[in-house]
Short mmCIF file of C-alpha atoms in Angstrom, two decimals:
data_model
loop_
_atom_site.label_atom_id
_atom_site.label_comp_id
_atom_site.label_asym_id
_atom_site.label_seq_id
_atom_site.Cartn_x
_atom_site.Cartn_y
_atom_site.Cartn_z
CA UNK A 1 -93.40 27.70 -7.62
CA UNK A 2 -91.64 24.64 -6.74
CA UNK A 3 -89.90 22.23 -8.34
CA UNK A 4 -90.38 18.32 -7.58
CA UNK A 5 -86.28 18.50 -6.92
CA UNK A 6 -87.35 21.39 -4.55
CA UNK A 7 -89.28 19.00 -2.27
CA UNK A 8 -86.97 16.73 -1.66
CA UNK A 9 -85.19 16.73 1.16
CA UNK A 10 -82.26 18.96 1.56
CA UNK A 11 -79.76 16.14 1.99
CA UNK A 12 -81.24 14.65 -0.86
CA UNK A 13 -80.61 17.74 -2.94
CA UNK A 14 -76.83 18.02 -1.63
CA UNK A 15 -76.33 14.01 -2.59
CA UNK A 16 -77.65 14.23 -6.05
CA UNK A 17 -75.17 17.57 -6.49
CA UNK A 18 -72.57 15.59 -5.37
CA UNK A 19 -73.26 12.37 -7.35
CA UNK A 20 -73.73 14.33 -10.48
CA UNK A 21 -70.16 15.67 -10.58
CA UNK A 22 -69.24 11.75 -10.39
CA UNK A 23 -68.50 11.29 -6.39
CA UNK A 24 -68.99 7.41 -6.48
CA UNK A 25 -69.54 7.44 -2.46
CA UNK A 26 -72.64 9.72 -2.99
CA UNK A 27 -73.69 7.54 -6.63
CA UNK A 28 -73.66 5.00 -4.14
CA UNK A 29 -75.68 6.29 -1.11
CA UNK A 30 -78.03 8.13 -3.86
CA UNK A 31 -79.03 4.17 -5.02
CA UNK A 32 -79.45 2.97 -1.55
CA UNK A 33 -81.80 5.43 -0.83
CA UNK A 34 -83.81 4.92 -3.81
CA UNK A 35 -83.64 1.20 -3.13
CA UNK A 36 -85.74 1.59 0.88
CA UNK A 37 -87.19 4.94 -0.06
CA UNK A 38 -85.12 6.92 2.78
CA UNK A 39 -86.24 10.63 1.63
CA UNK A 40 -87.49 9.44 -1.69
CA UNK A 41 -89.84 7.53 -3.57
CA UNK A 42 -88.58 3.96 -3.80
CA UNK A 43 -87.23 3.59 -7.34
CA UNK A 44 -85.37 0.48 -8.50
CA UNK A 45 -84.18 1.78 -12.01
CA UNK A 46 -83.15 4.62 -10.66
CA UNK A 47 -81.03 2.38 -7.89
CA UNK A 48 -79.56 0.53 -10.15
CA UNK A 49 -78.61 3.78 -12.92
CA UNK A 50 -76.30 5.12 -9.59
CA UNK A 51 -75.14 1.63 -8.79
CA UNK A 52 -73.83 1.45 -12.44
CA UNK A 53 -71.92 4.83 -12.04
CA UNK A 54 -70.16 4.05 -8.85
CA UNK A 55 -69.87 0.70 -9.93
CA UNK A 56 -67.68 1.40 -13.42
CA UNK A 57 -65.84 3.64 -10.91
CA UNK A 58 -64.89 1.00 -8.86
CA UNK A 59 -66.78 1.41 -5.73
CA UNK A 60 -66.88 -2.38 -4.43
CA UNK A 61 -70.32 -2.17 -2.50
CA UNK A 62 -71.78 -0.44 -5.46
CA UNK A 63 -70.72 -4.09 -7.40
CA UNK A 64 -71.96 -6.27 -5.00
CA UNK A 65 -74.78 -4.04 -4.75
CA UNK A 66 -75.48 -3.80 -8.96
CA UNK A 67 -74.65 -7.87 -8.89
CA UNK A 68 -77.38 -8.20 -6.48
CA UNK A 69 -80.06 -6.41 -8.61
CA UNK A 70 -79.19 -8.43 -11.77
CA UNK A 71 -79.06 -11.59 -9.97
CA UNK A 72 -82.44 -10.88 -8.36
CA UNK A 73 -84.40 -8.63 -11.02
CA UNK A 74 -84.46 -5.65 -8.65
CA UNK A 75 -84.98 -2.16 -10.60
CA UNK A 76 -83.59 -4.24 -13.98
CA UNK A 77 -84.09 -7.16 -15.75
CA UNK A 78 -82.75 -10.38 -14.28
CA UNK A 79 -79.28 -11.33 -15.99
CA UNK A 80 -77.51 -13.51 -14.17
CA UNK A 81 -74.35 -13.36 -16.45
CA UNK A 82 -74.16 -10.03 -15.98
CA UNK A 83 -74.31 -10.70 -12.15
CA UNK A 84 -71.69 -12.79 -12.55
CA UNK A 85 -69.76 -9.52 -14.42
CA UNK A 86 -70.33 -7.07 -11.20
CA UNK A 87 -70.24 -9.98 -8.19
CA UNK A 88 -66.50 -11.10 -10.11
CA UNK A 89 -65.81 -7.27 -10.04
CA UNK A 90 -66.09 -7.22 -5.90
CA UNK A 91 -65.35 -10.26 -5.68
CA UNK A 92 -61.54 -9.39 -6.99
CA UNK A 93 -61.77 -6.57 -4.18
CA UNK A 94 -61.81 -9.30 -1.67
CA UNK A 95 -65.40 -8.52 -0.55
CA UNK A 96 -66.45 -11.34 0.94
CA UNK A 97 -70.62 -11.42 0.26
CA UNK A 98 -69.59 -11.52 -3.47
CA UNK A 99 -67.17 -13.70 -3.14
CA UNK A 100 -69.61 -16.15 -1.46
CA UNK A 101 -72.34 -15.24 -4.21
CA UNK A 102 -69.96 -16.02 -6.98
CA UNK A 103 -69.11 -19.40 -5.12
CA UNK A 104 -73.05 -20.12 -5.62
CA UNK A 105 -73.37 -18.73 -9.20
CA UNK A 106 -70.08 -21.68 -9.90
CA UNK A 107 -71.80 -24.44 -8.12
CA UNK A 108 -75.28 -24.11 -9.95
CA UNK A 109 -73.69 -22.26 -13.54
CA UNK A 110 -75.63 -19.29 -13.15
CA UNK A 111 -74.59 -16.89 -15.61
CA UNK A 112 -71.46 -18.55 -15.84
CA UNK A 113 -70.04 -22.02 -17.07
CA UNK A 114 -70.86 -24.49 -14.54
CA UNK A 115 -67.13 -25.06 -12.62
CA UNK A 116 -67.49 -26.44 -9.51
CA UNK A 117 -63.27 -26.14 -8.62
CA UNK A 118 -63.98 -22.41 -9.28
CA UNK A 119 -67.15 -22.33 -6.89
CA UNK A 120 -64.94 -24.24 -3.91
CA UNK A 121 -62.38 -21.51 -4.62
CA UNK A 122 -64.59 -18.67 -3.98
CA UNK A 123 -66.10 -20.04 -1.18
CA UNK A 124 -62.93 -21.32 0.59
CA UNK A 125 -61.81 -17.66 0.37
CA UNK A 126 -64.52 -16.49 1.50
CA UNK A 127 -64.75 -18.83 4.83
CA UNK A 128 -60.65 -18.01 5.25
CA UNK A 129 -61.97 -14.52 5.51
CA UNK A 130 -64.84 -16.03 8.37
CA UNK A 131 -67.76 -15.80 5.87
CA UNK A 132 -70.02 -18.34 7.57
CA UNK A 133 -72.25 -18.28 4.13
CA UNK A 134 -69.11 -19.32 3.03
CA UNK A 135 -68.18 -21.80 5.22
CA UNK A 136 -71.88 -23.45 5.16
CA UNK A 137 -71.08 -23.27 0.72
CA UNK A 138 -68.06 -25.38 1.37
CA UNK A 139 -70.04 -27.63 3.53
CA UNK A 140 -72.81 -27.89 0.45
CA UNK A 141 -70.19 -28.79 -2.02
CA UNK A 142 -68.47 -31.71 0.34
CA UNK A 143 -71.55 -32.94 0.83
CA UNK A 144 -73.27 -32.99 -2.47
CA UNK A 145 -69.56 -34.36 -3.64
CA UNK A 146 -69.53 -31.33 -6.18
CA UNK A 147 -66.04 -30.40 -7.61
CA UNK A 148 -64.57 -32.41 -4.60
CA UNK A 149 -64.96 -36.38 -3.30
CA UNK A 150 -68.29 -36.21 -1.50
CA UNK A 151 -66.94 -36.67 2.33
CA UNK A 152 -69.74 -36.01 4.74
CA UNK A 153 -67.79 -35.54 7.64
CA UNK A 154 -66.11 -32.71 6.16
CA UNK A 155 -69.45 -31.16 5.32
CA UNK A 156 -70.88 -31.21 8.72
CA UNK A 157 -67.18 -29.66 10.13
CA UNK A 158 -68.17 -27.21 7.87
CA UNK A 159 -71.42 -27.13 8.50
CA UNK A 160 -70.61 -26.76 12.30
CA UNK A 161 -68.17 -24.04 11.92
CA UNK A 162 -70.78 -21.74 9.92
CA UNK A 163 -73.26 -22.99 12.77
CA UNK A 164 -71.05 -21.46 15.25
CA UNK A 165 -70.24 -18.09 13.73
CA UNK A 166 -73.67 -17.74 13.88
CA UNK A 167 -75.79 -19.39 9.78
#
């Protein structure tokens, strides 16, 4: 007879063998395909067990990825402080989504102490690096006057520039 593990798909099987001995590229490929359902059933808890394991190993996507489900509720509770633990993670990785995440989380103290010279800093890296989520966060911050003189000419330069690269 068999097995539920038997009827999954072969690449499936290979994956799980590989993210069981700890290979944090296959932890992380093993959550993404439990997050859309890609030759499994769709299982958020299960996403977010393999994001944790790649995720204490390092693996920046698998940070950004675990920050995402915290800061959302996906496959485990929402937490946004412990968001703020796995975005700061990537973020020190220099990957620019959780950079620009982290820039937000600063601006509105989400699971963090509101700092809004900390959220410009994120998101100014982020933009040097031609995040236009980035660039349109700097924009937000001139032009609510948060952490910085409000200056709305600034904000719409920065509001153009993220226009152009395409937000």
């Amino acid at each position: 007879p068999l097995s539920l593990h038997d009827a999954l798909p072969i690449w499936i099987r290979w994956l799980t063998k590989s993210a069981d001995q700890g290979f944090a590229p296959a932890q992380l490929r093993l959550a993404q395909a439990y997050m859309t359902g890609e030759g499994v059933s769709k299982d958020g808890a299960k996403a977010a067990e393999w994001l944790r394991q790649a995720a204490e190993q390092g693996e920046v996507k698998a940070q950004f990825g675990l920050g995402w489900l915290y800061l959302y509720g996906l496959g485990v509770a929402r937490d946004d402080a412990e968001a703020a633990h796995w975005l700061h993670e990537a973020a020190r990785q220099n990957d620019v989504a959780s950079e620009t995440a982290l820039g937000g989380l600063y601006a509105d103290g989400r699971g963090v102490q509101q700092d809004p010279a900390e959220a410009m800093a994120w998101l100014q890296k982020a933009a040097a690096q031609g995040s236009p989520q980035g660039e349109d966060g700097v924009g937000l911050l001139y032009a609510r006057g948060l952490g910085v003189a409000k200056d709305e000419a600034k904000a719409l330069e920065w509001f153009k520039k993220a226009g152009y690269a395409g937000d």
